[in-house]
Amino acid sequence: PMSQWQYAMNRTLPDDIYVNNVVTVDDDFHCRYDCVGKRYRYKVYQAQQRDPFQSGLKTFIPEPLDLDKMNRAAQQFIGTHDFKGFCSKKTEVESKVQT
């Protein structure tokens, strides 16, 4: 069953990568070119002193965080963007514009 694939992959992947779901796809599916999205989660914590129990799990920020500014900045990632500047000249990707 699919749940066994998920379990097996999560047992062998590094701790910072986790498989949330496994589904059956067509034989001609290409994981690079047919992917419809990726999700990244960045974890930070703000404190006066570093917490050794958070090391490797979250990024330590000693300065106060301005969540309003962070949310406004995050809005810049929404929409359609040209990622040509992030691509290698040897890339096989034809369209560097992504939503």
PDB file of C-alpha atoms in Angstrom:
ATOM      1  CA  PRO A   1       0.000   0.000   0.000  1.00  0.00           C
ATOM      2  CA  MET A   2       0.924   3.645  -0.466  1.00  0.00           C
ATOM      3  CA  SER A   3       1.300   4.147   3.296  1.00  0.00           C
ATOM      4  CA  GLN A   4       4.233   1.709   3.259  1.00  0.00           C
ATOM      5  CA  TRP A   5       5.999   3.819   0.625  1.00  0.00           C
ATOM      6  CA  GLN A   6       5.525   6.936   2.738  1.00  0.00           C
ATOM      7  CA  TYR A   7       6.835   5.163   5.831  1.00  0.00           C
ATOM      8  CA  ALA A   8       9.844   3.732   3.972  1.00  0.00           C
ATOM      9  CA  MET A   9      10.814   7.079   2.435  1.00  0.00           C
ATOM     10  CA  ASN A  10      10.473   8.978   5.707  1.00  0.00           C
ATOM     11  CA  ARG A  11      12.670   6.392   7.457  1.00  0.00           C
ATOM     12  CA  THR A  12      15.505   6.993   4.985  1.00  0.00           C
ATOM     13  CA  LEU A  13      15.210  10.724   4.258  1.00  0.00           C
ATOM     14  CA  PRO A  14      17.107  13.306   6.330  1.00  0.00           C
ATOM     15  CA  ASP A  15      15.130  14.800   9.226  1.00  0.00           C
ATOM     16  CA  ASP A  16      14.552  18.098   7.412  1.00  0.00           C
ATOM     17  CA  ILE A  17      12.683  16.384   4.541  1.00  0.00           C
ATOM     18  CA  TYR A  18       9.325  14.695   5.105  1.00  0.00           C
ATOM     19  CA  VAL A  19       6.882  12.963   2.747  1.00  0.00           C
ATOM     20  CA  ASN A  20       3.316  14.012   3.616  1.00  0.00           C
ATOM     21  CA  ASN A  21       1.466  11.997   1.017  1.00  0.00           C
ATOM     22  CA  VAL A  22       2.051   9.311  -1.617  1.00  0.00           C
ATOM     23  CA  VAL A  23      -0.174   8.806  -4.654  1.00  0.00           C
ATOM     24  CA  THR A  24      -0.112   6.644  -7.776  1.00  0.00           C
ATOM     25  CA  VAL A  25       0.776   8.541 -10.974  1.00  0.00           C
ATOM     26  CA  ASP A  26       0.866   7.708 -14.684  1.00  0.00           C
ATOM     27  CA  ASP A  27       3.945   5.913 -16.012  1.00  0.00           C
ATOM     28  CA  ASP A  28       4.942   8.989 -18.042  1.00  0.00           C
ATOM     29  CA  PHE A  29       4.897  11.295 -14.981  1.00  0.00           C
ATOM     30  CA  HIS A  30       8.177  13.206 -14.546  1.00  0.00           C
ATOM     31  CA  CYS A  31       8.872  14.388 -10.995  1.00  0.00           C
ATOM     32  CA  ARG A  32      10.731  17.474 -12.209  1.00  0.00           C
ATOM     33  CA  TYR A  33       8.655  18.627 -15.165  1.00  0.00           C
ATOM     34  CA  ASP A  34       5.171  17.575 -14.055  1.00  0.00           C
ATOM     35  CA  CYS A  35       5.398  18.906 -10.510  1.00  0.00           C
ATOM     36  CA  VAL A  36       2.634  21.412  -9.749  1.00  0.00           C
ATOM     37  CA  GLY A  37       4.152  22.879  -6.608  1.00  0.00           C
ATOM     38  CA  LYS A  38       6.476  22.669  -3.665  1.00  0.00           C
ATOM     39  CA  ARG A  39       6.016  23.755  -0.101  1.00  0.00           C
ATOM     40  CA  TYR A  40       8.751  25.079   2.126  1.00  0.00           C
ATOM     41  CA  ARG A  41       8.468  25.778   5.841  1.00  0.00           C
ATOM     42  CA  TYR A  42      11.052  27.939   7.562  1.00  0.00           C
ATOM     43  CA  LYS A  43      10.991  27.960  11.347  1.00  0.00           C
ATOM     44  CA  VAL A  44      12.464  30.775  13.419  1.00  0.00           C
ATOM     45  CA  TYR A  45      12.239  31.734  17.044  1.00  0.00           C
ATOM     46  CA  GLN A  46      12.914  35.048  18.714  1.00  0.00           C
ATOM     47  CA  ALA A  47      14.438  35.133  22.173  1.00  0.00           C
ATOM     48  CA  GLN A  48      17.071  36.999  24.121  1.00  0.00           C
ATOM     49  CA  GLN A  49      19.189  33.868  24.411  1.00  0.00           C
ATOM     50  CA  ARG A  50      19.749  30.891  22.159  1.00  0.00           C
ATOM     51  CA  ASP A  51      17.878  27.723  23.166  1.00  0.00           C
ATOM     52  CA  PRO A  52      20.141  24.670  22.704  1.00  0.00           C
ATOM     53  CA  PHE A  53      17.075  22.436  22.325  1.00  0.00           C
ATOM     54  CA  GLN A  54      16.028  24.389  19.205  1.00  0.00           C
ATOM     55  CA  SER A  55      19.441  24.056  17.536  1.00  0.00           C
ATOM     56  CA  GLY A  56      19.068  22.460  14.129  1.00  0.00           C
ATOM     57  CA  LEU A  57      15.276  22.787  14.299  1.00  0.00           C
ATOM     58  CA  LYS A  58      14.693  26.520  14.121  1.00  0.00           C
ATOM     59  CA  THR A  59      16.704  29.611  13.265  1.00  0.00           C
ATOM     60  CA  PHE A  60      17.500  31.824  16.243  1.00  0.00           C
ATOM     61  CA  ILE A  61      16.734  35.545  15.867  1.00  0.00           C
ATOM     62  CA  PRO A  62      17.788  37.683  18.854  1.00  0.00           C
ATOM     63  CA  GLU A  63      16.157  40.890  17.567  1.00  0.00           C
ATOM     64  CA  PRO A  64      12.405  41.532  17.934  1.00  0.00           C
ATOM     65  CA  LEU A  65      10.432  40.382  14.890  1.00  0.00           C
ATOM     66  CA  ASP A  66       8.012  42.719  13.116  1.00  0.00           C
ATOM     67  CA  LEU A  67       5.330  40.307  11.891  1.00  0.00           C
ATOM     68  CA  ASP A  68       3.495  43.014   9.934  1.00  0.00           C
ATOM     69  CA  LYS A  69       6.642  43.774   7.927  1.00  0.00           C
ATOM     70  CA  MET A  70       7.331  40.071   7.460  1.00  0.00           C
ATOM     71  CA  ASN A  71       3.795  39.459   6.162  1.00  0.00           C
ATOM     72  CA  ARG A  72       4.033  42.426   3.780  1.00  0.00           C
ATOM     73  CA  ALA A  73       7.366  41.153   2.466  1.00  0.00           C
ATOM     74  CA  ALA A  74       5.948  37.640   2.015  1.00  0.00           C
ATOM     75  CA  GLN A  75       3.283  39.067  -0.310  1.00  0.00           C
ATOM     76  CA  GLN A  76       6.073  39.727  -2.834  1.00  0.00           C
ATOM     77  CA  PHE A  77       6.338  35.967  -3.414  1.00  0.00           C
ATOM     78  CA  ILE A  78       2.722  35.672  -4.549  1.00  0.00           C
ATOM     79  CA  GLY A  79       2.057  35.917  -8.269  1.00  0.00           C
ATOM     80  CA  THR A  80       3.949  35.283 -11.489  1.00  0.00           C
ATOM     81  CA  HIS A  81       7.705  35.818 -11.528  1.00  0.00           C
ATOM     82  CA  ASP A  82      10.612  35.380 -13.955  1.00  0.00           C
ATOM     83  CA  PHE A  83      13.246  33.098 -12.402  1.00  0.00           C
ATOM     84  CA  LYS A  84      15.758  33.394 -15.251  1.00  0.00           C
ATOM     85  CA  GLY A  85      18.343  34.891 -12.889  1.00  0.00           C
ATOM     86  CA  PHE A  86      18.199  31.759 -10.725  1.00  0.00           C
ATOM     87  CA  CYS A  87      18.716  29.298 -13.599  1.00  0.00           C
ATOM     88  CA  SER A  88      21.893  27.761 -14.922  1.00  0.00           C
ATOM     89  CA  LYS A  89      22.731  28.529 -18.537  1.00  0.00           C
ATOM     90  CA  LYS A  90      22.587  24.762 -19.091  1.00  0.00           C
ATOM     91  CA  THR A  91      19.029  24.418 -17.758  1.00  0.00           C
ATOM     92  CA  GLU A  92      16.585  22.303 -19.729  1.00  0.00           C
ATOM     93  CA  VAL A  93      13.659  24.375 -18.449  1.00  0.00           C
ATOM     94  CA  GLU A  94      12.161  26.349 -21.312  1.00  0.00           C
ATOM     95  CA  SER A  95       9.927  28.765 -19.404  1.00  0.00           C
ATOM     96  CA  LYS A  96      11.549  30.537 -16.487  1.00  0.00           C
ATOM     97  CA  VAL A  97       8.310  32.401 -15.734  1.00  0.00           C
ATOM     98  CA  GLN A  98       6.385  30.628 -12.984  1.00  0.00           C
ATOM     99  CA  THR A  99       3.320  31.297 -10.861  1.00  0.00           C
TER     100      THR A  99
END
